[in-house]
mmCIF file of C-alpha atoms in Angstrom:
data_model
loop_
_atom_site.group_PDB
_atom_site.id
_atom_site.type_symbol
_atom_site.label_atom_id
_atom_site.label_comp_id
_atom_site.label_asym_id
_atom_site.label_seq_id
_atom_site.Cartn_x
_atom_site.Cartn_y
_atom_site.Cartn_z
ATOM 1 C CA UNK A 1 -24.884 -49.668 -1.143
ATOM 2 C CA UNK A 2 -26.739 -49.989 -4.441
ATOM 3 C CA UNK A 3 -27.127 -46.893 -6.595
ATOM 4 C CA UNK A 4 -30.789 -47.609 -7.370
ATOM 5 C CA UNK A 5 -33.156 -49.367 -4.942
ATOM 6 C CA UNK A 6 -34.159 -52.793 -6.229
ATOM 7 C CA UNK A 7 -37.793 -53.869 -5.839
ATOM 8 C CA UNK A 8 -38.968 -57.473 -6.304
ATOM 9 C CA UNK A 9 -42.572 -57.695 -7.556
ATOM 10 C CA UNK A 10 -44.294 -61.057 -7.025
ATOM 11 C CA UNK A 11 -47.632 -61.820 -8.673
ATOM 12 C CA UNK A 12 -48.955 -64.696 -10.774
ATOM 13 C CA UNK A 13 -50.931 -62.273 -12.990
ATOM 14 C CA UNK A 14 -48.738 -60.935 -15.801
ATOM 15 C CA UNK A 15 -50.818 -57.755 -16.139
ATOM 16 C CA UNK A 16 -50.119 -56.876 -12.483
ATOM 17 C CA UNK A 17 -46.399 -57.568 -12.965
ATOM 18 C CA UNK A 18 -46.378 -55.320 -16.028
ATOM 19 C CA UNK A 19 -48.247 -52.435 -14.378
ATOM 20 C CA UNK A 20 -46.235 -52.522 -11.153
ATOM 21 C CA UNK A 21 -42.961 -52.850 -13.060
ATOM 22 C CA UNK A 22 -43.838 -49.849 -15.197
ATOM 23 C CA UNK A 23 -44.811 -47.716 -12.177
ATOM 24 C CA UNK A 24 -41.585 -48.547 -10.345
ATOM 25 C CA UNK A 25 -39.306 -48.292 -13.383
ATOM 26 C CA UNK A 26 -40.743 -44.891 -14.341
ATOM 27 C CA UNK A 27 -40.062 -43.705 -10.780
ATOM 28 C CA UNK A 28 -36.402 -44.708 -11.034
ATOM 29 C CA UNK A 29 -36.387 -48.018 -9.165
ATOM 30 C CA UNK A 30 -34.746 -51.212 -10.341
ATOM 31 C CA UNK A 31 -37.317 -53.978 -10.785
ATOM 32 C CA UNK A 32 -37.223 -57.767 -10.592
ATOM 33 C CA UNK A 33 -40.329 -59.875 -11.203
ATOM 34 C CA UNK A 34 -41.410 -63.327 -10.093
ATOM 35 C CA UNK A 35 -44.575 -65.226 -10.941
ATOM 36 C CA UNK A 36 -44.498 -67.703 -8.075
ATOM 37 C CA UNK A 37 -43.459 -68.141 -4.467
ATOM 38 C CA UNK A 38 -40.490 -70.428 -5.139
ATOM 39 C CA UNK A 39 -39.171 -68.078 -7.834
ATOM 40 C CA UNK A 40 -39.611 -65.104 -5.472
ATOM 41 C CA UNK A 41 -37.696 -66.763 -2.644
ATOM 42 C CA UNK A 42 -34.840 -67.742 -4.967
ATOM 43 C CA UNK A 43 -34.579 -64.221 -6.432
ATOM 44 C CA UNK A 44 -34.825 -62.589 -3.005
ATOM 45 C CA UNK A 45 -31.932 -64.632 -1.656
ATOM 46 C CA UNK A 46 -29.788 -64.329 -4.785
ATOM 47 C CA UNK A 47 -30.398 -60.649 -5.644
ATOM 48 C CA UNK A 48 -31.147 -59.135 -2.195
ATOM 49 C CA UNK A 49 -33.829 -56.599 -3.201
ATOM 50 C CA UNK A 50 -34.410 -53.566 -1.015
ATOM 51 C CA UNK A 51 -38.165 -54.234 -0.848
ATOM 52 C CA UNK A 52 -40.660 -56.883 -1.973
ATOM 53 C CA UNK A 53 -44.199 -56.287 -3.281
ATOM 54 C CA UNK A 54 -46.056 -59.576 -2.796
ATOM 55 C CA UNK A 55 -49.488 -60.785 -3.927
ATOM 56 C CA UNK A 56 -51.405 -63.111 -1.588
ATOM 57 C CA UNK A 57 -53.485 -65.196 -3.988
ATOM 58 C CA UNK A 58 -51.176 -67.300 -6.131
ATOM 59 C CA UNK A 59 -51.482 -70.923 -7.193
ATOM 60 C CA UNK A 60 -49.456 -73.379 -5.171
ATOM 61 C CA UNK A 61 -47.704 -71.376 -2.496
ATOM 62 C CA UNK A 62 -49.664 -68.301 -1.437
ATOM 63 C CA UNK A 63 -48.192 -64.960 -0.427
ATOM 64 C CA UNK A 64 -48.672 -65.655 3.270
ATOM 65 C CA UNK A 65 -46.377 -68.695 3.031
ATOM 66 C CA UNK A 66 -43.855 -66.755 0.971
ATOM 67 C CA UNK A 67 -43.831 -63.899 3.488
ATOM 68 C CA UNK A 68 -43.366 -66.352 6.368
ATOM 69 C CA UNK A 69 -40.445 -68.026 4.574
ATOM 70 C CA UNK A 70 -38.791 -64.712 3.733
ATOM 71 C CA UNK A 71 -39.055 -63.511 7.327
ATOM 72 C CA UNK A 72 -37.577 -66.783 8.652
ATOM 73 C CA UNK A 73 -34.555 -66.735 6.309
ATOM 74 C CA UNK A 74 -31.562 -64.810 7.627
ATOM 75 C CA UNK A 75 -30.770 -63.403 4.155
ATOM 76 C CA UNK A 76 -34.218 -61.804 3.760
ATOM 77 C CA UNK A 77 -35.624 -61.348 7.263
ATOM 78 C CA UNK A 78 -34.953 -57.596 7.273
ATOM 79 C CA UNK A 79 -36.269 -56.944 3.753
ATOM 80 C CA UNK A 80 -39.562 -55.017 3.927
ATOM 81 C CA UNK A 81 -42.483 -56.918 2.394
ATOM 82 C CA UNK A 82 -45.568 -55.045 1.237
ATOM 83 C CA UNK A 83 -48.569 -57.260 0.575
ATOM 84 C CA UNK A 84 -50.743 -56.275 -2.395
ATOM 85 C CA UNK A 85 -54.062 -58.065 -2.564
ATOM 86 C CA UNK A 86 -57.670 -57.994 -3.643
ATOM 87 C CA UNK A 87 -58.500 -59.486 -0.256
ATOM 88 C CA UNK A 88 -59.566 -56.501 1.774
ATOM 89 C CA UNK A 89 -60.757 -57.798 5.122
ATOM 90 C CA UNK A 90 -59.199 -56.905 8.431
ATOM 91 C CA UNK A 91 -58.367 -60.572 9.041
ATOM 92 C CA UNK A 92 -56.219 -60.684 5.891
ATOM 93 C CA UNK A 93 -54.383 -57.514 6.866
ATOM 94 C CA UNK A 94 -53.850 -58.745 10.430
ATOM 95 C CA UNK A 95 -52.526 -62.087 9.197
ATOM 96 C CA UNK A 96 -50.092 -60.402 6.803
ATOM 97 C CA UNK A 97 -48.791 -58.099 9.523
ATOM 98 C CA UNK A 98 -48.474 -60.985 12.004
ATOM 99 C CA UNK A 99 -46.280 -62.801 9.473
ATOM 100 C CA UNK A 100 -43.943 -59.817 9.258
ATOM 101 C CA UNK A 101 -45.323 -57.749 6.375
ATOM 102 C CA UNK A 102 -44.462 -54.063 6.653
ATOM 103 C CA UNK A 103 -47.630 -52.875 4.914
ATOM 104 C CA UNK A 104 -50.776 -53.948 3.046
ATOM 105 C CA UNK A 105 -52.127 -52.367 -0.161
ATOM 106 C CA UNK A 106 -55.549 -53.293 -1.499
ATOM 107 C CA UNK A 107 -56.230 -53.817 -5.193
ATOM 108 C CA UNK A 108 -57.111 -51.879 -7.186
ATOM 109 C CA UNK A 109 -54.155 -49.665 -6.339
ATOM 110 C CA UNK A 110 -53.057 -46.302 -7.671
ATOM 111 C CA UNK A 111 -49.621 -45.299 -8.923
ATOM 112 C CA UNK A 112 -49.378 -42.689 -6.183
ATOM 113 C CA UNK A 113 -50.236 -45.171 -3.426
ATOM 114 C CA UNK A 114 -47.669 -47.700 -4.635
ATOM 115 C CA UNK A 115 -44.891 -45.103 -4.791
ATOM 116 C CA UNK A 116 -45.781 -43.540 -1.432
ATOM 117 C CA UNK A 117 -45.812 -46.905 0.350
ATOM 118 C CA UNK A 118 -42.596 -48.089 -1.314
ATOM 119 C CA UNK A 119 -40.795 -44.866 -0.386
ATOM 120 C CA UNK A 120 -42.153 -45.088 3.163
ATOM 121 C CA UNK A 121 -40.485 -48.463 3.718
ATOM 122 C CA UNK A 122 -37.131 -47.699 2.081
ATOM 123 C CA UNK A 123 -34.354 -45.751 3.786
ATOM 124 C CA UNK A 124 -34.689 -42.042 2.823
ATOM 125 C CA UNK A 125 -31.224 -41.881 1.250
ATOM 126 C CA UNK A 126 -32.015 -44.777 -1.098
ATOM 127 C CA UNK A 127 -35.168 -43.540 -2.816
ATOM 128 C CA UNK A 128 -35.191 -41.736 -6.175
ATOM 129 C CA UNK A 129 -36.353 -38.129 -6.156
ATOM 130 C CA UNK A 130 -40.039 -37.429 -6.746
#
């Protein structure tokens, strides 16, 4: 088992990557970042993160497609995926959950919400202390 839970953050907006990375790093998590779906899939398979935070709206391959691919791959099918998106409708949430997402966070998000949801979907023994 890893000493520190590793979180993969996927977003095409560098400001979102920076903010989420800072929140997670300050809370004691290891952080990987990816700016695209193909990069996210490659990192997820190679590094085996404990959880993935995934944006929906990205150029090229959107987060829905990435989530579907991750859930179909044996190496990543059990990795919790939390969708983070500015899309706030029930249809978007339902689609994400149908594709295997563990949770859905709407932008704008708070530090507290991110950490609570991440800790919720990680095994209790693997999360840093509050």
